[in-house]
XYZ file of C-alpha atoms in Angstrom:
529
model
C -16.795 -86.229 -2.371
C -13.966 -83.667 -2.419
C -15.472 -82.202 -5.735
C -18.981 -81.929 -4.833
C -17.782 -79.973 -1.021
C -15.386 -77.552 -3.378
C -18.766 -76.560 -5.845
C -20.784 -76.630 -2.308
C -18.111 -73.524 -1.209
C -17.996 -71.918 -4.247
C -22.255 -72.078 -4.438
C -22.358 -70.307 -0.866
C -19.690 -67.834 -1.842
C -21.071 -66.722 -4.753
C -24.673 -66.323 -3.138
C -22.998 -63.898 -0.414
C -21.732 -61.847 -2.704
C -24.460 -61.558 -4.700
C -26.100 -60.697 -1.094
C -23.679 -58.614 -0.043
C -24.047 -56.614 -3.133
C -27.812 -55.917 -2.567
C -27.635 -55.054 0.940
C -28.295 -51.255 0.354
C -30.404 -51.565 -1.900
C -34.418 -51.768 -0.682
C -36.117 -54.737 -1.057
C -39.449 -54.816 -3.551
C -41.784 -57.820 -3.898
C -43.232 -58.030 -7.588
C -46.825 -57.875 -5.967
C -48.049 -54.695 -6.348
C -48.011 -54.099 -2.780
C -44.218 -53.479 -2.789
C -44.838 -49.907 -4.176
C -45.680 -48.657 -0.525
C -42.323 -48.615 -0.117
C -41.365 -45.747 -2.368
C -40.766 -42.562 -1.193
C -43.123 -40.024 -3.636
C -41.036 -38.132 -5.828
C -37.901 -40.175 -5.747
C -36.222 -41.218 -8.298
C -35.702 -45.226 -8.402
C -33.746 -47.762 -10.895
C -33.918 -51.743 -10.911
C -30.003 -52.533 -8.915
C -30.641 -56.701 -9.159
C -33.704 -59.645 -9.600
C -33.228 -62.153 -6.869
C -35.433 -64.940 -6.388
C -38.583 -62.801 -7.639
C -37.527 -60.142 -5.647
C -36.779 -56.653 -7.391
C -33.970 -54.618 -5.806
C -34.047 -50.911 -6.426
C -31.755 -48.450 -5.340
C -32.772 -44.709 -5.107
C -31.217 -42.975 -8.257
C -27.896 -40.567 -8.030
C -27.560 -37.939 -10.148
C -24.123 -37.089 -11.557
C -22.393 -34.358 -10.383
C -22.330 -31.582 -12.963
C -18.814 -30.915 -13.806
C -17.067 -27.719 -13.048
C -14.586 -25.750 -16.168
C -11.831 -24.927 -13.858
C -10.811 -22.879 -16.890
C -12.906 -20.907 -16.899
C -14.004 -20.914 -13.392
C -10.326 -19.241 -12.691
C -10.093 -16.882 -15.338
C -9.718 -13.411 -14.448
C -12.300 -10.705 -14.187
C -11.801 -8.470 -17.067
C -12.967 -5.420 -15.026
C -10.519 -6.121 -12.101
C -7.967 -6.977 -15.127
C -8.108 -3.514 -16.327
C -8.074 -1.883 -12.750
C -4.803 -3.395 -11.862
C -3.367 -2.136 -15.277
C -4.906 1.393 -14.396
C -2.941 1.109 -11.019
C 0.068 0.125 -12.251
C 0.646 2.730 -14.909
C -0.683 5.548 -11.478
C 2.204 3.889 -9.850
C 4.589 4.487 -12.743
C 3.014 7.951 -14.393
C 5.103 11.319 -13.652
C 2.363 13.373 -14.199
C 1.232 14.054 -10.168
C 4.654 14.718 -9.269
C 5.137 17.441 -12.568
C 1.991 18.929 -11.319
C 3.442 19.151 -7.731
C 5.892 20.444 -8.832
C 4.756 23.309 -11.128
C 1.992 24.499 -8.356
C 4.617 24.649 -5.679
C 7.149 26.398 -7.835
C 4.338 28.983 -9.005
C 2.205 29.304 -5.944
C -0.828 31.940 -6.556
C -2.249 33.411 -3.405
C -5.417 35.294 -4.662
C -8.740 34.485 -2.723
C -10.435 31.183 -3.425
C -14.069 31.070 -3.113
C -15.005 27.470 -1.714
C -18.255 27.988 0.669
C -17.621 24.705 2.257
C -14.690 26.213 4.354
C -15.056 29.279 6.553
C -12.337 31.354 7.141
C -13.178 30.930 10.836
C -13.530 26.903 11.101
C -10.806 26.776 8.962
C -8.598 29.187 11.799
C -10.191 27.065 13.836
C -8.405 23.830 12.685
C -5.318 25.176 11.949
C -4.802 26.461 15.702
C -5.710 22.395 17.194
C -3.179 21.444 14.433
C -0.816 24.226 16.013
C -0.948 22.706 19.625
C 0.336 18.917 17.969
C 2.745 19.293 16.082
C 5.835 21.921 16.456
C 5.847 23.398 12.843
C 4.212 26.684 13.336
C 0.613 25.858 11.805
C -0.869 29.911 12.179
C -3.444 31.019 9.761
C -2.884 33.779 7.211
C -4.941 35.037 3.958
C -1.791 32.824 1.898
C -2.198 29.708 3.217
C -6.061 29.995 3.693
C -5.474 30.559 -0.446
C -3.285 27.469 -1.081
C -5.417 25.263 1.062
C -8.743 26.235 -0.353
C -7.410 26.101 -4.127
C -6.100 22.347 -3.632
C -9.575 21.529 -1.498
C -11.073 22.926 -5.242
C -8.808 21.912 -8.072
C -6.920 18.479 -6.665
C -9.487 16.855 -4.751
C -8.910 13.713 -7.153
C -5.052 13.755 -6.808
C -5.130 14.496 -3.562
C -7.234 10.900 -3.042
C -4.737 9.056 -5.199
C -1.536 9.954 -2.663
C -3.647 9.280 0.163
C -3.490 5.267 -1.476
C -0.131 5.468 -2.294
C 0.351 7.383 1.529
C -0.645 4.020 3.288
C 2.265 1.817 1.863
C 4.831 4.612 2.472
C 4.109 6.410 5.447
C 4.272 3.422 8.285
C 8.145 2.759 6.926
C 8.589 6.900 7.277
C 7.422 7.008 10.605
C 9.467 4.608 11.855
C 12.765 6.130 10.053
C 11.589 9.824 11.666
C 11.166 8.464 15.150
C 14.518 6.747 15.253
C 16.161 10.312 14.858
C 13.512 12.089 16.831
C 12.514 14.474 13.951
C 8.632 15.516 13.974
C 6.394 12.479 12.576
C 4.164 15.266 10.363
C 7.589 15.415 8.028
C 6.421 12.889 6.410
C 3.930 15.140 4.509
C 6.821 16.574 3.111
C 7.732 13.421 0.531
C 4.157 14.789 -0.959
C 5.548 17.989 -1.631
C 8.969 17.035 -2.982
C 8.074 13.880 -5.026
C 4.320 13.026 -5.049
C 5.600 9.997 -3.634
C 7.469 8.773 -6.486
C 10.776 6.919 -5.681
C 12.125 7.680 -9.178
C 10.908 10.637 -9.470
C 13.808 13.757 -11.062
C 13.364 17.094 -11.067
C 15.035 19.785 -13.440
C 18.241 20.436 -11.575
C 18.433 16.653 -11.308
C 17.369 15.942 -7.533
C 16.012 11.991 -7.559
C 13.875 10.027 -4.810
C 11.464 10.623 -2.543
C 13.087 13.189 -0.744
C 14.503 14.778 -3.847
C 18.268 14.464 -3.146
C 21.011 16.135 -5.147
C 23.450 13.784 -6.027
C 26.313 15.066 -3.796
C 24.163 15.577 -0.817
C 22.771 11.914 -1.545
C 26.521 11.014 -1.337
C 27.184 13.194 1.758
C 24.486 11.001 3.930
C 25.226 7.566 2.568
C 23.446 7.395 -0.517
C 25.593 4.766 -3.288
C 24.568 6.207 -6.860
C 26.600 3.618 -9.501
C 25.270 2.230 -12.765
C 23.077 -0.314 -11.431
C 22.102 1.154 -8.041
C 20.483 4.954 -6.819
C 19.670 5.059 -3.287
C 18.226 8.064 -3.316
C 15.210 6.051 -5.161
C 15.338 3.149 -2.287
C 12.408 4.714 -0.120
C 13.811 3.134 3.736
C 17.582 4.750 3.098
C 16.850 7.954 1.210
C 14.290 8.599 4.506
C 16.555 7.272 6.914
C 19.141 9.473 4.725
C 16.807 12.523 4.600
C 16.035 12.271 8.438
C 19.988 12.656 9.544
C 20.079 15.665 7.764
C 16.686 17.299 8.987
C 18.079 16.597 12.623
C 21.351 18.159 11.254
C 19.337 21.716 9.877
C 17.385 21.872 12.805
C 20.400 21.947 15.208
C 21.908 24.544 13.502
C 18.393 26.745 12.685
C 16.979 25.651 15.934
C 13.295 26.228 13.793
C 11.469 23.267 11.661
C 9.916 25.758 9.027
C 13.711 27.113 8.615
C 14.912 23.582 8.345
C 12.089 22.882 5.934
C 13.408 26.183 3.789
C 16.908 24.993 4.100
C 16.144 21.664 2.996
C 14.522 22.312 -0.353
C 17.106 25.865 -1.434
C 20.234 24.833 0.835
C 20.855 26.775 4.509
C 22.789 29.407 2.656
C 19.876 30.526 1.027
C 18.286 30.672 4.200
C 21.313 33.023 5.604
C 21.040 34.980 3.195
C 17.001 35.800 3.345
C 17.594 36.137 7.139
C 20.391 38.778 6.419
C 18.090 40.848 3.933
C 15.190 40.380 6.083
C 17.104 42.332 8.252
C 17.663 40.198 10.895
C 14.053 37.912 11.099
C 13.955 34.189 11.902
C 10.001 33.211 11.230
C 9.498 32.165 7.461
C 6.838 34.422 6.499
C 9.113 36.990 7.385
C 12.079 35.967 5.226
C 9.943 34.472 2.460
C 9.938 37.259 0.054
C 13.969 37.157 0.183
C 13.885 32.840 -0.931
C 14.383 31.828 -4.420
C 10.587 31.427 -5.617
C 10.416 27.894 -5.505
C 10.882 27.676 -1.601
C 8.934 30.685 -1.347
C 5.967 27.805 -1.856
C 7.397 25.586 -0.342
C 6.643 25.869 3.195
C 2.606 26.755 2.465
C 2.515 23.772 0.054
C 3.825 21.948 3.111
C 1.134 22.909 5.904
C -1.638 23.220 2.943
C -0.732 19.176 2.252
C -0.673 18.247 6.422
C -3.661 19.947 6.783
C -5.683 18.081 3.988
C -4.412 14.986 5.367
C -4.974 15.747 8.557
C -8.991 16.850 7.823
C -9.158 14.397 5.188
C -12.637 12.994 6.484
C -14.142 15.671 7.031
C -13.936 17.040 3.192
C -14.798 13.894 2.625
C -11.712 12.361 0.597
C -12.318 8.428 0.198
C -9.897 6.549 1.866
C -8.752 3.908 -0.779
C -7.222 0.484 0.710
C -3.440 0.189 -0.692
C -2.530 -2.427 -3.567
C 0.841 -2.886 -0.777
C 1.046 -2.793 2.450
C 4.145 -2.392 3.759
C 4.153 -5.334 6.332
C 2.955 -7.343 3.386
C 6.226 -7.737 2.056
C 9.485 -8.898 2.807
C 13.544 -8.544 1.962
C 16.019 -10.889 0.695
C 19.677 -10.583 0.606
C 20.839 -11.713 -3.131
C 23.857 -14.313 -3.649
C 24.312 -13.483 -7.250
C 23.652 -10.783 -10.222
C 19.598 -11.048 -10.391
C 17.576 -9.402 -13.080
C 13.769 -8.148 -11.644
C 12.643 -9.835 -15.379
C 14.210 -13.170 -14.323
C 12.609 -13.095 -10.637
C 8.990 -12.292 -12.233
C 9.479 -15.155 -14.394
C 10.737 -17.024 -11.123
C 7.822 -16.171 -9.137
C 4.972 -15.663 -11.071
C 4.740 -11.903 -9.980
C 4.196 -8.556 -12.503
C 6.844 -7.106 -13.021
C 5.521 -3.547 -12.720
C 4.807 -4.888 -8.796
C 8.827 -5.787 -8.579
C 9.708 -2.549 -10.117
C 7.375 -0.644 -7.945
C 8.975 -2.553 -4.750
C 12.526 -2.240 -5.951
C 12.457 0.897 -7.430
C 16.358 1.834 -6.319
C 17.590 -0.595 -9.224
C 17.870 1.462 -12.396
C 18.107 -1.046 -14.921
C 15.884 -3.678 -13.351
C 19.199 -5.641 -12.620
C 20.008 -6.258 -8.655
C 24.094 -6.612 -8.826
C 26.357 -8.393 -7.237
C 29.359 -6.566 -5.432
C 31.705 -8.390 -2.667
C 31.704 -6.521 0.664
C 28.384 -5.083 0.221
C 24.231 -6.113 0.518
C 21.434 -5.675 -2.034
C 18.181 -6.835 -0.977
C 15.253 -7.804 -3.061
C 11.685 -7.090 -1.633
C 9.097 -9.014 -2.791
C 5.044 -9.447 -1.216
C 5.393 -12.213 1.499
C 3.051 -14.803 -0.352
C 6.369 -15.648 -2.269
C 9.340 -14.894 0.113
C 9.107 -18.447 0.994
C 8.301 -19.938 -2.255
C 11.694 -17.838 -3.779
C 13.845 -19.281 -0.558
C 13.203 -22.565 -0.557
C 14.360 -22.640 -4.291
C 16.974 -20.072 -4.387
C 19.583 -22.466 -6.060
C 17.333 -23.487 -8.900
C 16.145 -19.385 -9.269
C 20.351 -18.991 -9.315
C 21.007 -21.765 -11.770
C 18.251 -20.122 -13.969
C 19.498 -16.742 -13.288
C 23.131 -17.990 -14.330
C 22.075 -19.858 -17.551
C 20.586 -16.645 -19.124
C 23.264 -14.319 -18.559
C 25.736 -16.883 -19.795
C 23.149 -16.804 -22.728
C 22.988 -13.516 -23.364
C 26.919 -13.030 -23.731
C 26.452 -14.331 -27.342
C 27.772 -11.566 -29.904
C 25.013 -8.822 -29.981
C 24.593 -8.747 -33.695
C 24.170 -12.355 -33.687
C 21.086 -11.873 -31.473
C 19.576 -8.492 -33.196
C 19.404 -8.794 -36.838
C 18.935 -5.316 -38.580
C 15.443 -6.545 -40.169
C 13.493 -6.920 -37.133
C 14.635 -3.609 -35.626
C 11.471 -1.102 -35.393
C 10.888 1.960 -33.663
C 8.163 2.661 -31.039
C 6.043 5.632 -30.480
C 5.222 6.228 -26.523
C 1.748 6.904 -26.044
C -0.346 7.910 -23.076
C -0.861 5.188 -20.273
C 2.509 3.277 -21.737
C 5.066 1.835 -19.581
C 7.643 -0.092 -19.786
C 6.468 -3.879 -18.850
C 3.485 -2.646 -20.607
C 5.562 -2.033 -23.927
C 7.675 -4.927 -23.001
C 4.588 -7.634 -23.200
C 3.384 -5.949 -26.141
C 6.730 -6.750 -28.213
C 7.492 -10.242 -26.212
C 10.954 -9.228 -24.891
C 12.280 -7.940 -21.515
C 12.103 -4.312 -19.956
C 15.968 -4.491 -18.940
C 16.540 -4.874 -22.683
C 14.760 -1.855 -23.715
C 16.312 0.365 -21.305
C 19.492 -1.375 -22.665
C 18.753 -0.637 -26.710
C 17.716 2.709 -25.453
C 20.734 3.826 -23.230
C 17.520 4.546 -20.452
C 18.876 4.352 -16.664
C 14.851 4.868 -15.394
C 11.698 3.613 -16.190
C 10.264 7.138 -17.002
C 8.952 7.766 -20.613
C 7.368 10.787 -22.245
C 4.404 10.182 -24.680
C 5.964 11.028 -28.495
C 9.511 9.446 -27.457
C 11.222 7.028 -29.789
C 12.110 3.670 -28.700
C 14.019 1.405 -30.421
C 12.986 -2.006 -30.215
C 14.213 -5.480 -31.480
C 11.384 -8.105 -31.051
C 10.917 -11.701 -30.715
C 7.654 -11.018 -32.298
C 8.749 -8.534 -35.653
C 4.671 -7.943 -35.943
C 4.614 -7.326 -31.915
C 2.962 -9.148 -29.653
C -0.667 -7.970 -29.049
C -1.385 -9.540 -25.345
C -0.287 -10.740 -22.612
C -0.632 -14.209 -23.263
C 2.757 -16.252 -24.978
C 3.222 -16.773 -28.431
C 3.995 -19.787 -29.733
C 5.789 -19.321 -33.370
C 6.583 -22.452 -35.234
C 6.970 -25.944 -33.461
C 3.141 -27.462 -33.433
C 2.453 -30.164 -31.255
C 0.321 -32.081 -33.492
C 2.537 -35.013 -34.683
C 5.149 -34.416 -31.415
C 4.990 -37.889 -30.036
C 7.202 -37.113 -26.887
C 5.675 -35.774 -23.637
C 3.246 -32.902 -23.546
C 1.288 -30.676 -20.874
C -1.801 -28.609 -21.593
C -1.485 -25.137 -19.521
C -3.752 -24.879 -16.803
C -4.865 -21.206 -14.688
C -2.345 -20.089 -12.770
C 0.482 -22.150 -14.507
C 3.789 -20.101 -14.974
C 7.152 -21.839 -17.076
C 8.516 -22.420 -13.322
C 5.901 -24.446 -11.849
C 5.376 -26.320 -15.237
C 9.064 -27.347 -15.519
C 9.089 -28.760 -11.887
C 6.503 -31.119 -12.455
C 9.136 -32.835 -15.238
C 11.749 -34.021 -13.683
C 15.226 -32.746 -15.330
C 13.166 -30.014 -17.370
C 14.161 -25.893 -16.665
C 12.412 -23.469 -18.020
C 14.926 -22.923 -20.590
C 14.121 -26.325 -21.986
C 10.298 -25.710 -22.031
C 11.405 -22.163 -24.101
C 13.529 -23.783 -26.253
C 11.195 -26.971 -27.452
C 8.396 -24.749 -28.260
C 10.223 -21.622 -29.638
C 7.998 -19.442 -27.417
C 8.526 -15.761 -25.983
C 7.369 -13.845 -22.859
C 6.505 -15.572 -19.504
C 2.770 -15.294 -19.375
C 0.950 -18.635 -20.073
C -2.942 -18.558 -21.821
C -4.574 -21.703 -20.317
C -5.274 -23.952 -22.678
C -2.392 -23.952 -24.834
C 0.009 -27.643 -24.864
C 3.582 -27.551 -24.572
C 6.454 -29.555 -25.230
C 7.958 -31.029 -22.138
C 10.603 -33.408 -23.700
C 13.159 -33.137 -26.453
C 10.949 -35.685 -28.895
């Protein structure tokens, strides 16, 4: 009795299952008047036969399957625009042109018909009554403004980008010493807005500072570190001693002349003026170069000023300045080790950092080097500072290996500069590190001239073509330890936290690769064997 009960149970189990199982499925009788039942132009397959009933459940079609691959690749277009905007953030050539035109001002008559003299008096006189430079029409500035309206339309719209990262951050440094916010047209005419920028007599920054001057208001200038290129101090730097020419000229054009020859230049114009204090009175007694100076000046704030209606194209920033974000460093930091790090060019960290002259961010007792970096990553490089140290630490205790031990005379070659390089740009190409070409080379910038000779000891002897890593000898085909297969958006830092106890030394050093940029696709070595 016991049996037959326990095959009774397992009878009336197995029939609810089997009925549980059809319950979304729709019921069809095998007479043909179970048809009414389908919906027309569904798609139907048998699910179960029960009893002489057919089940049939509506058919699902698979979901297509998406290549995240290649779904996240890049756009070769944009590719190539943000390589076009990093070498205009790193190319000389505005600020040489800058600063030939203002040293070599021409003031014959410009014909451009779509400025009248009188619209253009006009203009100048409303930009008179805001601002207390003295903004007054005359046939020489008429000339400089109407030439630049002509010939630098196009250069004109690429500082009026690179104006909307810099300018909020020069404003703020001008209004905390009171000095007139329209000074800030006047990092145009010294630098083109380029922090590294150097002139002939050896003035640096945006605000062109000599290095003894740079000294006088604050500016450290060592091996490793010129603050005249660090754009918040050289302004806040540049704005003391504005205030300071204006208190003892009591006139912003004559501070403006004393700024860019020195105020005893200025004396001494006033003296063979005989006695005049308005600059277009003393200008033909300035050295030549300021002579320009102050019409390059109100030329520049008035294009700016009118830039809409000449119809300049306002181009959105790559930065804005509220987009990024400082940190205080604990340790010697190379800008090459913190792009690895983070996962960020390192053309944006150079551009961002540009007061660091060999890339390297040092560590000194008693005083504070910041690090700015876009705020995406701020919290990403914080929250892992003491692994970013540890890997920081590891390679310079690496690199303190004898240098011929590390350079061997037969992979040594010598690079031509040509037009649109730079140096991450050269760097990639070769697979090694910008901080170790300006090393080889002796450089203490990142400025090049096209034809110059750089001396360069590769990973890659043939060079590295692209920007994707090269793997040289170890082959994963008969590696039977662990493996991972490089994904979009992968960088050696993320990789190596997914293993645990694996840096991204280790992942270097199992698969005898160079540079930091992954190519999706490729498999790695992620244990010793």
């Amino acid at each position: 009795m016991r049996k037959f009960k326990t095959y009774s149970i397992l009878l009336y189990a197995s029939c609810c299952a089997v009925f549980s199982y059809a319950q979304d499925a729709t019921h069809i009788k095998t007479e043909g008047a179970s048809e009414s039942k389908l919906v027309a132009g569904e798609n139907y397959v048998t699910d179960t036969i029960i009893a002489g009933e057919t089940l049939v459940k509506k058919q699902i079609e698979p979901v297509v399957p998406i290549d995240l691959k290649k779904a996240l690749e890049d756009h070769q277009f944009a590719s190539e625009i943000d390589e076009k905007w990093m070498e205009e953030l790193y190319s000389n050539s505005l600020f040489d042109t800058i600063y030939r035109e203002v040293s070599d001002l021409k003031y014959d008559a410009v014909y451009y018909p779509e400025l009248s003299t009188d619209t253009l008096k006009a203009r100048l006189e409303r930009l008179n009554a805001k601002t207390p430079f003295n903004v007054e029409y005359n046939p020489q500035l008429e000339s400089v403004i109407k030439g630049w309206l002509k010939r630098r339309h196009h250069s004109m719209e690429r500082l009026m980008g690179l104006s909307k990262y810099y300018f909020p951050m020069f404003e703020r440094e001008l209004d905390n010493y009171n000095i007139p916010l329209e000074m800030k047209y006047l990092a145009i005419v010294e630098s083109a807005l380029k922090p590294r920028a150097k002139s002939r007599v050896g003035a640096t920054g945006l605000w062109q500072f000599m290095f003894a001057t740079g000294k006088q208001y604050g500016l450290d200038v060592s091996s490793y570190v010129d603050e005249r290129s660090d754009p918040i101090k050289s302004t806040e730097a540049a704005a003391k001693y504005l205030a300071k020419l204006y208190e003892i000229f009591g006139d912003w054009d004559l501070a403006l002349a004393a700024y860019n020859s020195g105020p005893g230049n200025v004396g001494k114009a006033i003296r063979r003026s005989g006695g005049y204090r308005n600059y277009w009175n003393i200008r033909p007694n300035l050295p030549r170069e300021t002579a320009g100076y102050v019409p390059a000046f109100l030329a520049t704030m008035y294009i700016f000023e009118y830039a809409e209606a000449h119809g300049f194209v306002q181009h959105k920033p790559e930065f804005n300045y509220v987009e990024t974000d400082t940190i205080h460093v604990k340790q010697m930091i190379t800008l090459d080790q913190v792009s690895e790090f983070t996962n960020v060019n390192i053309e944006t960290l150079q551009f961002l950092n540009p007061s660091y002259k060999l890339d390297i961010i040092p560590y000194i007792k008693g005083k504070t080097y910041t690090l700015r970096l876009p705020r995406e990553v701020v919290g990403t490089f914080v929250n892992n500072e003491a692994e970013m140290y540890a890997f920081a630490k590891a390679e310079f205790d690496k690199r303190e290996k004898p240098l011929p031990q590390l350079l061997q005379a037969e992979t040594k070659t010598r690079y031509s500069v040509r037009p649109g390089d730079y140096l991450g740009k050269i760097a990639r190409k070769f697979g090694v590190r910008v901080s170790q070409i300006k090393q080889w080379n002796g450089l203490r910038s990142n400025n090049l001239n096209v034809g110059q000779r750089l001396t360069i000891y590769p990973r890659n002897p043939s060079g590295v073509t692209n920007n994707a890593i090269k793997v040289n000898t170890k082959s994963t085909a008969n590696f039977t330890g662990k493996t991972y297969t490089v994904e979009s958006g992968d960088s050696l830092w993320s990789i190596s936290q997914k293993f645990s106890g694996v840096s991204v030394e280790n992942i270097k050093e199992w698969n005898d690769i160079s540079g930091t940029n992954l190519k999706p696709g490729m498999t790695l070595r992620v244990s010793k064997g």
